[in-house]
Short mmCIF file of C-alpha atoms in Angstrom, two decimals:
data_model
loop_
_atom_site.label_atom_id
_atom_site.label_comp_id
_atom_site.label_asym_id
_atom_site.label_seq_id
_atom_site.Cartn_x
_atom_site.Cartn_y
_atom_site.Cartn_z
CA UNK X 91 101.45 160.26 92.11
CA UNK X 92 102.43 161.30 88.65
CA UNK X 93 99.48 162.61 86.23
CA UNK X 94 100.62 159.28 84.22
CA UNK X 95 99.73 157.37 86.88
CA UNK X 96 96.35 159.41 87.83
CA UNK X 97 95.41 158.25 83.72
CA UNK X 98 96.42 154.95 83.76
CA UNK X 99 94.20 154.37 86.77
CA UNK X 100 91.26 155.72 85.45
CA UNK X 101 91.46 154.04 82.70
CA UNK X 102 91.95 150.37 84.63
CA UNK X 103 88.59 152.11 86.71
CA UNK X 104 86.72 152.73 83.51
CA UNK X 105 87.82 149.50 82.06
CA UNK X 106 86.52 147.62 85.01
CA UNK X 107 83.25 149.32 84.61
CA UNK X 108 83.05 148.56 81.18
CA UNK X 109 83.70 144.64 81.95
CA UNK X 110 80.74 144.99 84.17
CA UNK X 111 78.46 146.59 81.72
CA UNK X 112 78.89 143.41 79.31
CA UNK X 113 76.75 140.98 81.01
CA UNK X 114 74.30 143.55 81.93
CA UNK X 115 73.64 144.28 78.04
CA UNK X 116 73.95 140.51 77.18
CA UNK X 117 71.14 139.66 79.71
CA UNK X 118 68.81 142.59 78.32
CA UNK X 119 69.33 141.50 75.04
CA UNK X 120 68.93 137.83 75.26
CA UNK X 121 66.12 137.59 77.90
CA UNK X 122 64.09 140.56 76.78
CA UNK X 123 65.06 141.80 73.40
CA UNK X 124 66.74 144.81 74.66
CA UNK X 125 69.56 146.50 72.65
CA UNK X 126 71.58 148.86 74.44
CA UNK X 127 72.45 151.65 72.63
CA UNK X 128 75.05 154.64 72.98
CA UNK X 129 74.30 157.77 70.79
CA UNK X 130 72.74 155.20 68.28
CA UNK X 131 75.50 152.44 68.23
CA UNK X 132 74.86 149.51 69.77
CA UNK X 133 76.54 148.52 72.40
CA UNK X 134 75.58 144.21 72.34
CA UNK X 135 78.48 142.11 71.87
CA UNK X 136 81.30 144.51 72.24
CA UNK X 137 84.37 144.24 73.70
CA UNK X 138 85.55 146.40 76.60
CA UNK X 139 88.09 148.55 74.44
CA UNK X 140 85.12 148.60 71.99
CA UNK X 141 82.15 150.03 74.35
CA UNK X 142 85.02 152.34 76.01
CA UNK X 143 85.99 153.86 72.38
CA UNK X 144 81.86 154.21 71.80
CA UNK X 145 81.81 156.18 74.78
CA UNK X 146 85.12 158.19 73.82
CA UNK X 147 83.26 158.62 70.62
CA UNK X 148 80.49 161.11 72.32
CA UNK X 149 83.29 163.85 73.02
CA UNK X 150 83.93 164.75 69.07
CA UNK X 151 80.05 165.24 68.26
CA UNK X 152 78.57 166.36 71.72
CA UNK X 153 81.94 168.85 72.69
CA UNK X 154 82.71 166.19 75.70
CA UNK X 155 83.64 162.92 76.31
CA UNK X 156 80.76 160.78 77.77
CA UNK X 157 81.83 158.52 80.71
CA UNK X 158 81.12 154.76 81.54
CA UNK X 159 80.94 156.15 85.23
CA UNK X 160 77.75 158.32 83.94
CA UNK X 161 76.13 155.79 81.78
CA UNK X 162 76.30 152.50 83.91
CA UNK X 163 73.88 153.83 86.61
CA UNK X 164 71.38 154.22 84.16
CA UNK X 165 72.50 150.50 82.53
CA UNK X 166 72.07 149.22 86.39
CA UNK X 167 68.65 151.30 86.80
CA UNK X 168 67.19 149.60 83.32
CA UNK X 169 67.98 145.94 84.79
CA UNK X 170 65.93 146.45 87.68
CA UNK X 171 62.64 147.51 85.11
CA UNK X 172 60.01 145.12 83.62
CA UNK X 173 61.21 146.16 80.29
CA UNK X 174 59.93 144.65 76.62
CA UNK X 175 61.76 144.60 73.18
CA UNK X 176 63.13 147.91 72.77
CA UNK X 177 66.07 149.69 72.35
CA UNK X 178 67.79 152.25 74.65
CA UNK X 179 70.15 155.03 74.26
CA UNK X 180 72.36 155.29 77.31
CA UNK X 181 73.57 158.49 75.94
CA UNK X 182 70.56 160.17 75.45
CA UNK X 183 69.49 159.69 78.83
CA UNK X 184 72.37 160.51 80.29
CA UNK X 185 72.17 163.85 78.31
CA UNK X 186 68.74 164.09 78.89
CA UNK X 187 69.38 163.87 82.62
CA UNK X 188 72.06 166.60 82.55
CA UNK X 189 69.67 168.82 81.35
CA UNK X 190 66.43 167.97 83.63
CA UNK X 191 66.26 170.31 86.55
CA UNK X 192 63.47 168.40 88.23
CA UNK X 193 65.90 166.60 90.61
CA UNK X 194 64.56 163.34 90.37
CA UNK X 195 66.92 160.11 91.02
CA UNK X 196 68.46 158.17 88.13
CA UNK X 197 65.90 155.29 88.81
CA UNK X 198 62.89 158.17 88.67
CA UNK X 199 64.31 159.34 85.53
CA UNK X 200 65.06 156.15 83.85
CA UNK X 201 61.74 154.27 84.70
CA UNK X 202 59.78 157.94 83.28
CA UNK X 203 62.08 157.85 80.23
CA UNK X 204 61.14 154.53 79.25
CA UNK X 205 57.74 153.76 80.27
CA UNK X 206 56.53 153.47 76.86
CA UNK X 207 58.73 150.11 77.08
CA UNK X 208 57.68 148.59 81.01
CA UNK X 209 54.47 146.83 82.36
CA UNK X 210 51.46 147.62 80.78
CA UNK X 211 52.79 149.24 77.66
CA UNK X 212 55.28 147.35 76.97
CA UNK X 213 54.91 145.28 73.55
CA UNK X 214 54.79 141.65 72.98
CA UNK X 215 57.60 139.57 71.53
CA UNK X 216 57.31 138.76 67.73
CA UNK X 217 57.60 135.61 66.25
CA UNK X 218 60.54 135.04 64.51
CA UNK X 219 60.51 135.82 60.79
CA UNK X 220 61.79 133.47 58.01
CA UNK X 221 64.46 135.69 55.72
CA UNK X 222 65.83 134.09 52.27
CA UNK X 223 68.77 135.31 50.61
CA UNK X 224 68.94 135.62 47.02
CA UNK X 225 72.62 135.63 45.59
CA UNK X 226 75.74 135.62 48.06
CA UNK X 227 78.15 138.39 46.38
CA UNK X 228 78.92 141.39 48.76
CA UNK X 229 75.75 142.55 49.68
CA UNK X 230 74.16 139.06 50.36
CA UNK X 231 77.16 137.91 52.76
CA UNK X 232 77.07 141.10 54.69
CA UNK X 233 73.40 141.24 55.32
CA UNK X 234 73.72 137.15 56.29
CA UNK X 235 76.60 139.13 59.05
CA UNK X 236 73.85 141.37 60.02
CA UNK X 237 71.16 138.90 60.21
CA UNK X 238 73.10 136.10 61.91
CA UNK X 239 74.53 139.20 64.41
CA UNK X 240 70.96 140.38 65.35
CA UNK X 241 69.44 136.96 66.27
CA UNK X 242 69.74 137.54 69.58
CA UNK X 243 67.64 136.00 71.56
CA UNK X 244 65.98 133.81 69.30
CA UNK X 245 63.07 136.28 68.32
CA UNK X 246 63.03 139.14 65.37
CA UNK X 247 64.40 137.36 62.08
CA UNK X 248 65.93 134.44 61.38
CA UNK X 249 68.20 134.03 57.68
CA UNK X 250 66.58 130.28 56.84
CA UNK X 251 68.14 129.94 53.57
CA UNK X 252 70.32 131.49 50.38
CA UNK X 253 69.56 130.56 46.85
CA UNK X 254 72.30 130.41 44.39
CA UNK X 255 73.63 128.47 41.30
CA UNK X 256 75.68 125.59 41.63
CA UNK X 257 79.56 126.47 41.35
CA UNK X 258 80.93 123.29 41.48
CA UNK X 259 83.02 120.99 43.65
CA UNK X 260 83.27 122.27 47.20
CA UNK X 261 81.04 125.13 46.61
CA UNK X 262 79.76 125.67 49.93
CA UNK X 263 82.87 124.87 51.78
CA UNK X 264 84.16 128.18 49.57
CA UNK X 265 81.00 130.36 50.01
CA UNK X 266 81.67 129.79 53.55
CA UNK X 267 84.76 130.54 53.73
CA UNK X 268 84.05 133.68 51.75
CA UNK X 269 81.75 134.43 54.71
CA UNK X 270 83.66 133.72 57.30
CA UNK X 271 86.73 136.23 55.93
CA UNK X 272 86.03 139.12 54.11
CA UNK X 273 89.48 141.34 52.60
CA UNK X 274 87.69 144.64 53.07
CA UNK X 275 85.40 143.83 56.44
CA UNK X 276 87.21 141.26 58.36
CA UNK X 277 86.78 137.97 59.95
CA UNK X 278 82.85 136.96 60.88
CA UNK X 279 82.45 137.26 64.56
CA UNK X 280 81.65 133.83 65.45
CA UNK X 281 82.08 130.36 64.39
CA UNK X 282 80.67 129.07 60.88
CA UNK X 283 80.77 124.88 60.48
CA UNK X 284 79.85 123.63 57.20
CA UNK X 285 77.23 120.69 56.64
CA UNK X 286 77.59 119.09 53.20
CA UNK X 287 75.64 116.38 53.32
CA UNK X 288 73.09 118.34 54.44
CA UNK X 289 73.83 121.53 52.48
CA UNK X 290 73.89 123.53 55.26
CA UNK X 291 76.20 126.04 57.25
CA UNK X 292 75.88 126.77 60.65
CA UNK X 293 77.07 130.22 61.62
CA UNK X 294 76.46 131.15 65.70
CA UNK X 295 74.12 128.24 65.57
CA UNK X 296 71.69 129.59 62.82
CA UNK X 297 71.52 126.40 60.28
CA UNK X 298 71.07 128.24 57.12
CA UNK X 299 70.45 125.73 53.94
CA UNK X 300 71.93 126.42 51.07
CA UNK X 301 69.66 126.17 47.98
CA UNK X 302 70.97 125.94 44.41
CA UNK X 303 68.58 126.70 41.42
CA UNK X 304 69.21 128.55 38.40
CA UNK X 305 65.82 130.51 38.38
CA UNK X 306 63.31 131.70 40.82
CA UNK X 307 60.74 128.99 39.68
CA UNK X 308 62.83 126.13 40.51
CA UNK X 309 62.13 127.14 44.29
CA UNK X 310 59.49 125.67 46.73
CA UNK X 311 60.24 127.59 49.74
CA UNK X 312 57.88 125.30 51.97
CA UNK X 313 59.96 121.88 51.14
CA UNK X 314 62.17 123.69 53.69
CA UNK X 315 59.71 124.58 56.43
CA UNK X 316 60.03 127.84 55.34
CA UNK X 317 56.79 130.48 55.78
CA UNK X 318 55.81 133.30 54.85
CA UNK X 319 59.24 134.69 54.22
CA UNK X 320 60.78 137.78 53.05
CA UNK X 321 63.21 137.44 50.43
CA UNK X 322 66.01 139.64 49.66
CA UNK X 323 67.32 139.77 46.31
CA UNK X 324 70.92 140.26 45.61
CA UNK X 325 71.71 140.00 42.31
CA UNK X 326 70.03 142.88 40.83
CA UNK X 327 68.96 140.94 38.03
CA UNK X 328 65.58 141.74 38.04
CA UNK X 329 64.37 145.44 39.20
CA UNK X 330 60.74 145.62 37.58
CA UNK X 331 57.66 144.17 39.86
CA UNK X 332 57.16 141.53 37.31
CA UNK X 333 60.21 140.47 37.40
CA UNK X 334 60.43 140.54 40.93
CA UNK X 335 57.39 138.57 41.15
CA UNK X 336 58.91 135.88 40.23
CA UNK X 337 60.30 135.30 43.34
CA UNK X 338 56.88 135.42 45.24
CA UNK X 339 56.86 131.20 45.03
CA UNK X 340 55.61 128.98 48.07
CA UNK X 341 56.64 130.15 51.25
CA UNK X 342 57.75 133.89 50.06
CA UNK X 343 55.14 136.91 51.23
CA UNK X 344 57.53 139.99 50.70
CA UNK X 345 60.45 140.68 48.41
CA UNK X 346 63.17 143.42 48.93
CA UNK X 347 65.50 144.49 46.49
CA UNK X 348 68.85 145.63 47.07
CA UNK X 349 69.51 147.64 44.13
CA UNK X 350 66.82 150.77 42.63
CA UNK X 351 63.51 149.78 41.59
CA UNK X 352 62.21 150.70 38.69
CA UNK X 353 58.46 151.37 37.45
CA UNK X 354 55.85 151.33 40.24
CA UNK X 355 58.46 149.60 42.59
CA UNK X 356 58.33 151.73 45.68
CA UNK X 357 62.11 153.21 46.49
CA UNK X 358 62.26 153.52 50.07
CA UNK X 359 65.28 154.95 52.37
CA UNK X 360 64.97 153.77 56.00
CA UNK X 361 64.38 157.15 58.34
CA UNK X 362 63.16 158.86 55.31
CA UNK X 363 59.92 157.21 53.78
CA UNK X 364 59.88 153.46 55.20
CA UNK X 365 56.64 154.72 56.83
CA UNK X 366 54.82 154.69 53.91
CA UNK X 367 55.30 151.27 52.97
CA UNK X 368 51.59 149.86 52.58
CA UNK X 369 50.81 146.75 54.84
CA UNK X 370 49.80 144.39 51.47
CA UNK X 371 53.02 145.94 49.09
CA UNK X 372 54.97 142.74 48.28
CA UNK X 373 57.34 144.17 46.26
CA UNK X 374 59.43 146.99 47.23
CA UNK X 375 63.04 148.17 46.69
CA UNK X 376 66.06 150.40 49.25
CA UNK X 377 66.92 152.16 46.41
CA UNK X 378 71.22 152.71 45.98
CA UNK X 379 73.64 153.36 48.52
CA UNK X 380 74.10 156.37 47.22
CA UNK X 381 70.71 157.46 47.31
CA UNK X 382 70.52 156.14 51.36
CA UNK X 383 74.00 158.18 51.41
CA UNK X 384 72.02 161.63 50.07
CA UNK X 385 68.39 161.71 51.00
CA UNK X 386 69.01 161.49 54.47
CA UNK X 387 70.82 165.10 54.82
CA UNK X 388 68.97 166.24 51.78
CA UNK X 389 65.49 166.12 53.78
CA UNK X 390 67.44 167.55 56.99
CA UNK X 391 68.29 170.15 54.72
CA UNK X 392 65.33 170.96 53.24
CA UNK X 393 63.55 170.82 56.56
CA UNK X 394 65.42 173.43 57.94
CA UNK X 395 66.41 175.75 55.03
CA UNK X 396 64.55 174.79 52.06
CA UNK X 397 66.86 173.49 49.01
CA UNK X 398 66.17 175.33 45.70
CA UNK X 399 68.30 173.14 43.61
CA UNK X 400 71.26 170.77 43.67
CA UNK X 401 74.17 168.80 42.31
CA UNK X 402 75.43 165.43 43.61
CA UNK X 403 79.09 164.08 42.78
CA UNK X 404 80.07 160.79 43.97
CA UNK X 405 83.28 159.40 44.43
CA UNK X 406 82.76 155.86 44.32
CA UNK X 407 84.35 152.66 45.47
CA UNK X 408 85.00 150.51 42.34
CA UNK X 409 82.56 147.34 42.58
CA UNK X 410 81.84 144.18 40.54
CA UNK X 411 80.20 145.51 37.56
CA UNK X 412 83.59 146.77 36.34
CA UNK X 413 86.52 144.60 34.80
CA UNK X 414 89.97 144.22 37.18
CA UNK X 415 91.88 144.66 33.86
CA UNK X 416 90.90 146.07 30.38
CA UNK X 417 88.35 143.77 28.57
CA UNK X 418 84.81 144.30 26.97
CA UNK X 419 82.16 145.90 28.98
CA UNK X 420 78.89 146.96 27.17
CA UNK X 421 79.20 149.86 29.26
CA UNK X 422 81.02 152.84 28.51
CA UNK X 423 84.04 153.39 30.39
CA UNK X 424 83.68 150.41 32.22
CA UNK X 425 85.58 148.02 30.37
CA UNK X 426 89.08 150.03 31.58
CA UNK X 427 90.67 148.28 34.36
CA UNK X 428 88.93 149.28 38.27
CA UNK X 429 92.46 149.30 39.93
CA UNK X 430 94.51 151.07 38.00
CA UNK X 431 92.26 154.79 36.95
CA UNK X 432 89.67 156.91 37.58
CA UNK X 433 86.39 156.15 35.56
CA UNK X 434 83.67 158.78 34.93
CA UNK X 435 80.50 157.03 34.94
CA UNK X 436 76.68 157.82 35.40
CA UNK X 437 74.62 157.51 38.77
CA UNK X 438 71.25 157.11 39.17
CA UNK X 439 70.95 158.26 42.24
CA UNK X 440 69.70 161.90 41.61
CA UNK X 441 66.68 160.93 39.81
CA UNK X 442 65.65 158.14 42.77
CA UNK X 443 65.59 161.13 44.96
CA UNK X 444 62.01 162.09 43.68
CA UNK X 445 61.07 158.67 44.55
CA UNK X 446 62.08 158.95 48.22
CA UNK X 447 61.21 162.32 48.85
CA UNK X 448 58.75 163.13 46.49
CA UNK X 449 57.49 166.68 48.13
CA UNK X 450 61.17 167.98 47.08
CA UNK X 451 60.65 170.20 44.58
CA UNK X 452 63.92 171.03 43.63
CA UNK X 453 66.13 169.79 40.82
CA UNK X 454 68.65 167.08 41.71
CA UNK X 455 71.18 166.30 39.04
CA UNK X 456 73.96 164.11 39.68
CA UNK X 457 77.47 162.00 38.14
CA UNK X 458 80.00 159.58 39.70
CA UNK X 459 83.63 159.17 39.20
CA UNK X 460 84.84 155.41 40.33
CA UNK X 461 88.00 155.48 42.06
CA UNK X 462 90.58 153.08 42.74
CA UNK X 463 89.61 151.65 46.58
CA UNK X 464 87.46 148.98 47.07
CA UNK X 465 85.02 149.96 49.66
CA UNK X 466 83.90 153.37 51.11
CA UNK X 467 82.99 156.22 48.84
CA UNK X 468 81.79 159.99 49.19
CA UNK X 469 78.98 162.22 48.15
CA UNK X 470 80.05 165.68 47.29
CA UNK X 471 76.23 167.30 47.94
CA UNK X 472 76.13 171.30 46.38
CA UNK X 473 72.67 172.75 47.57
CA UNK X 474 71.13 176.10 46.62
CA UNK X 475 69.11 176.91 50.02
CA UNK X 476 65.83 179.15 50.42
CA UNK X 477 67.92 181.30 53.00
CA UNK X 478 70.99 182.55 53.82
CA UNK X 479 72.92 180.92 56.51
CA UNK X 480 76.20 180.27 57.95
CA UNK X 481 78.28 177.44 58.18
CA UNK X 482 78.27 177.52 62.22
CA UNK X 483 75.03 177.01 61.68
CA UNK X 484 74.71 174.59 59.33
CA UNK X 485 77.50 172.51 61.06
CA UNK X 486 75.85 172.75 64.38
CA UNK X 487 72.24 171.79 63.11
CA UNK X 488 73.84 168.85 61.32
CA UNK X 489 75.81 167.71 64.56
CA UNK X 490 72.23 167.87 66.45
CA UNK X 491 70.75 166.12 63.53
CA UNK X 492 72.99 162.98 64.09
CA UNK X 493 72.75 162.97 68.32
CA UNK X 494 68.59 163.74 68.61
CA UNK X 495 66.67 163.71 65.79
CA UNK X 496 64.69 160.60 63.93
CA UNK X 497 67.82 160.33 60.92
CA UNK X 498 70.22 159.96 63.85
CA UNK X 499 70.92 156.09 62.74
CA UNK X 500 71.18 157.55 59.37
CA UNK X 501 73.55 160.30 59.70
CA UNK X 502 76.67 160.52 61.44
CA UNK X 503 78.97 163.19 62.36
CA UNK X 504 83.10 163.54 62.24
CA UNK X 505 84.94 165.91 63.27
CA UNK X 506 88.10 164.30 63.07
CA UNK X 507 90.70 166.47 60.57
CA UNK X 508 92.52 163.88 59.02
CA UNK X 509 89.76 161.56 58.35
CA UNK X 510 90.22 159.71 55.27
CA UNK X 511 87.95 156.74 53.67
CA UNK X 512 89.35 153.77 55.48
CA UNK X 513 88.01 155.15 58.03
CA UNK X 514 84.61 154.78 57.86
CA UNK X 515 84.93 150.95 56.86
CA UNK X 516 82.21 149.16 58.79
CA UNK X 517 80.09 152.38 59.75
CA UNK X 518 76.67 151.62 60.36
CA UNK X 519 74.97 154.82 59.14
CA UNK X 520 73.77 155.69 55.61
CA UNK X 521 76.26 158.62 55.60
CA UNK X 522 78.96 160.86 57.79
CA UNK X 523 79.00 164.19 57.46
CA UNK X 524 82.95 165.31 57.32
CA UNK X 525 82.46 168.71 59.45
CA UNK X 526 86.00 169.55 58.71
CA UNK X 527 84.62 169.71 54.96
CA UNK X 528 81.74 171.48 54.92
CA UNK X 529 81.48 175.14 52.96
CA UNK X 530 78.69 177.46 53.48
CA UNK X 531 78.65 181.04 51.27
CA UNK X 532 74.80 182.78 51.68
CA UNK X 533 72.58 180.04 50.63
CA UNK X 534 74.74 178.33 49.15
CA UNK X 535 75.76 174.88 50.73
CA UNK X 536 78.64 172.09 50.12
CA UNK X 537 78.07 169.08 52.38
CA UNK X 538 80.84 166.16 52.05
CA UNK X 539 79.39 162.80 53.00
CA UNK X 540 81.23 159.57 53.83
CA UNK X 541 79.70 156.28 53.32
CA UNK X 542 80.49 152.84 53.34
CA UNK X 543 78.51 151.97 50.19
CA UNK X 544 78.30 148.17 51.24
CA UNK X 545 78.26 148.12 55.00
CA UNK X 546 75.99 151.02 55.63
CA UNK X 547 73.88 150.17 52.88
CA UNK X 548 73.04 146.46 53.76
CA UNK X 549 71.93 147.99 57.42
CA UNK X 550 69.49 150.24 55.96
CA UNK X 551 68.26 147.32 54.15
CA UNK X 552 67.73 145.35 57.23
CA UNK X 553 66.37 147.84 58.83
CA UNK X 554 63.84 147.89 56.05
CA UNK X 555 63.49 144.19 56.42
CA UNK X 556 62.91 144.54 60.07
CA UNK X 557 60.09 147.15 59.58
CA UNK X 558 58.67 145.46 57.09
CA UNK X 559 58.52 142.20 59.73
CA UNK X 560 57.14 144.07 62.71
CA UNK X 561 60.51 143.55 64.49
CA UNK X 562 61.57 146.97 64.19
CA UNK X 563 61.37 147.96 68.45
CA UNK X 564 60.74 151.42 69.08
CA UNK X 565 63.82 153.40 70.97
CA UNK X 566 64.02 155.08 74.06
CA UNK X 567 64.46 157.98 74.94
CA UNK X 568 61.67 158.74 72.62
CA UNK X 569 63.11 161.48 69.60
CA UNK X 570 61.11 164.83 69.02
CA UNK X 571 59.47 164.57 65.40
#
C-alpha cells in the first residue's frame, strides 16, 4: 500500500468517526441543553468536514493536530452521564487527560471533569427568554441568525419579534430575503418562509413577528404575547439612558444597545466585565466592535506584563455610515466614496477602554482608517509594558490565553503564514492574534488583532444577552481564573 493509500484510508476512517459524532452531539444539545465544543468552537449542527477541520485547527495553536479518534471516546463518555445544561469542551478534556498521571479511565476522568454538570449538581433548564430586535440592519440580521441557531431544544433565548419602519410593498418579503442571503456571510443555515398575512417570518420553525413602528412609544409588546423580554437596539439612534429608556414599554424588561453607550450607560465587553452587570440594571451597551476586539487582549497583556501606555490604530472595513459615491455627509471625510478610498476617521474605542477596564490606569490613544473592504478589520495595538519581555514569551502566553484562559471565547490565535482579512469572515471571537505579525522589543509590544467587526461582534452581543438572561450555562472542564 502506498503512502497516498494510507493517507486516504486514514481520512475515510476519520470521516466515518466524525459522521458518527453528529447524532451524539445533536442529541445532547436537543435533549439536555449541552453544547459540545472543541477549543471553544461549537460542534453543534456542523458537517463532517467542518468537524474534521475544527480538529485540524488545533494543530496550529496547540502544536499538534487533535484527532477525532482521541475526542470520540470522551463524547461517548458524556452520553452515559446524567448531564444538565452546560457547555463541554472535548479539546480541553482530551488535553487534560493526556497530562493526567493518575491512571484513570476516560470514563472516570470525564465524570470527574464535568461533575459540576451532573446529578445533584446540575442546574435546571431555564425558561425561554423572549428577545426583540429593534432594527434589522447588518448587526440585527446577524444577531437574528445567531439567536435562531442557538434556539436548540427550545430553551434559552427565543427571538419573538423584529421592529422596523414600514418600507412599502413586499417589505417583509424583502427583509426575509436579506436574512436568507448575505453577500458576505453567505446563506442562512436552514429554511425561511414568510406569512405576509400575519406579518411573520418563520425561520427554522421559529415564528418571528415583524412589527412596524416609527417610534418605541407606538408599541405595546404584550399585545403580541411578549413578556419580560430583552430588547436589542441595533439602530444606534438612542445611546444615552434617557433615550434607551423609551424602549421600556409593556413586555420589555431590559434594553441592550449594539453601539457605545453614553453617559452612565454601562459599556460591557463579554469576558472582561460582564460580571459587573447589576441584576436590576435595565439599560446597558455592548460597546463597539473595536472596543470588543482590543479590550480582551489588552486585559491579558496588562494582567501578565502591566501596561504603562498604548495606542491603537484600527484599519477598519467601510460601513453603512459612509457614502458609496462622493456626496454630502455631516462628518468630515466620510462623504467621500467608501469603496474607492482609504478614509481617516476617529474611533471611540480607546476612550471606551476606561469603562470596560476601570482598573487600567494606562492612557490609551486611538485613531482609525476606513478601507475598501466590506467586512473584517484589524487593530494594531502598540503597548509600552511595565517590564521587558521577548517575542517568544508573548507569543506563547497569548497562545495559551486563547486555549485555556477565561478569555478563550474572546481571543483566538492564528499562526497561518499567509493569513489575510477574508480568512476571518465568520469568526466568532472578538479578536484573533496574528502570531506572524507580532513584534516585541524589550518593553514594547505590537499586537496585530484581526476581527470580524460584524459577526464576531454579534457573537459578543448574544453572549451578553445570554448572561443577563441567565441562560449562559457553565463550561467544563472549568477554566482556572
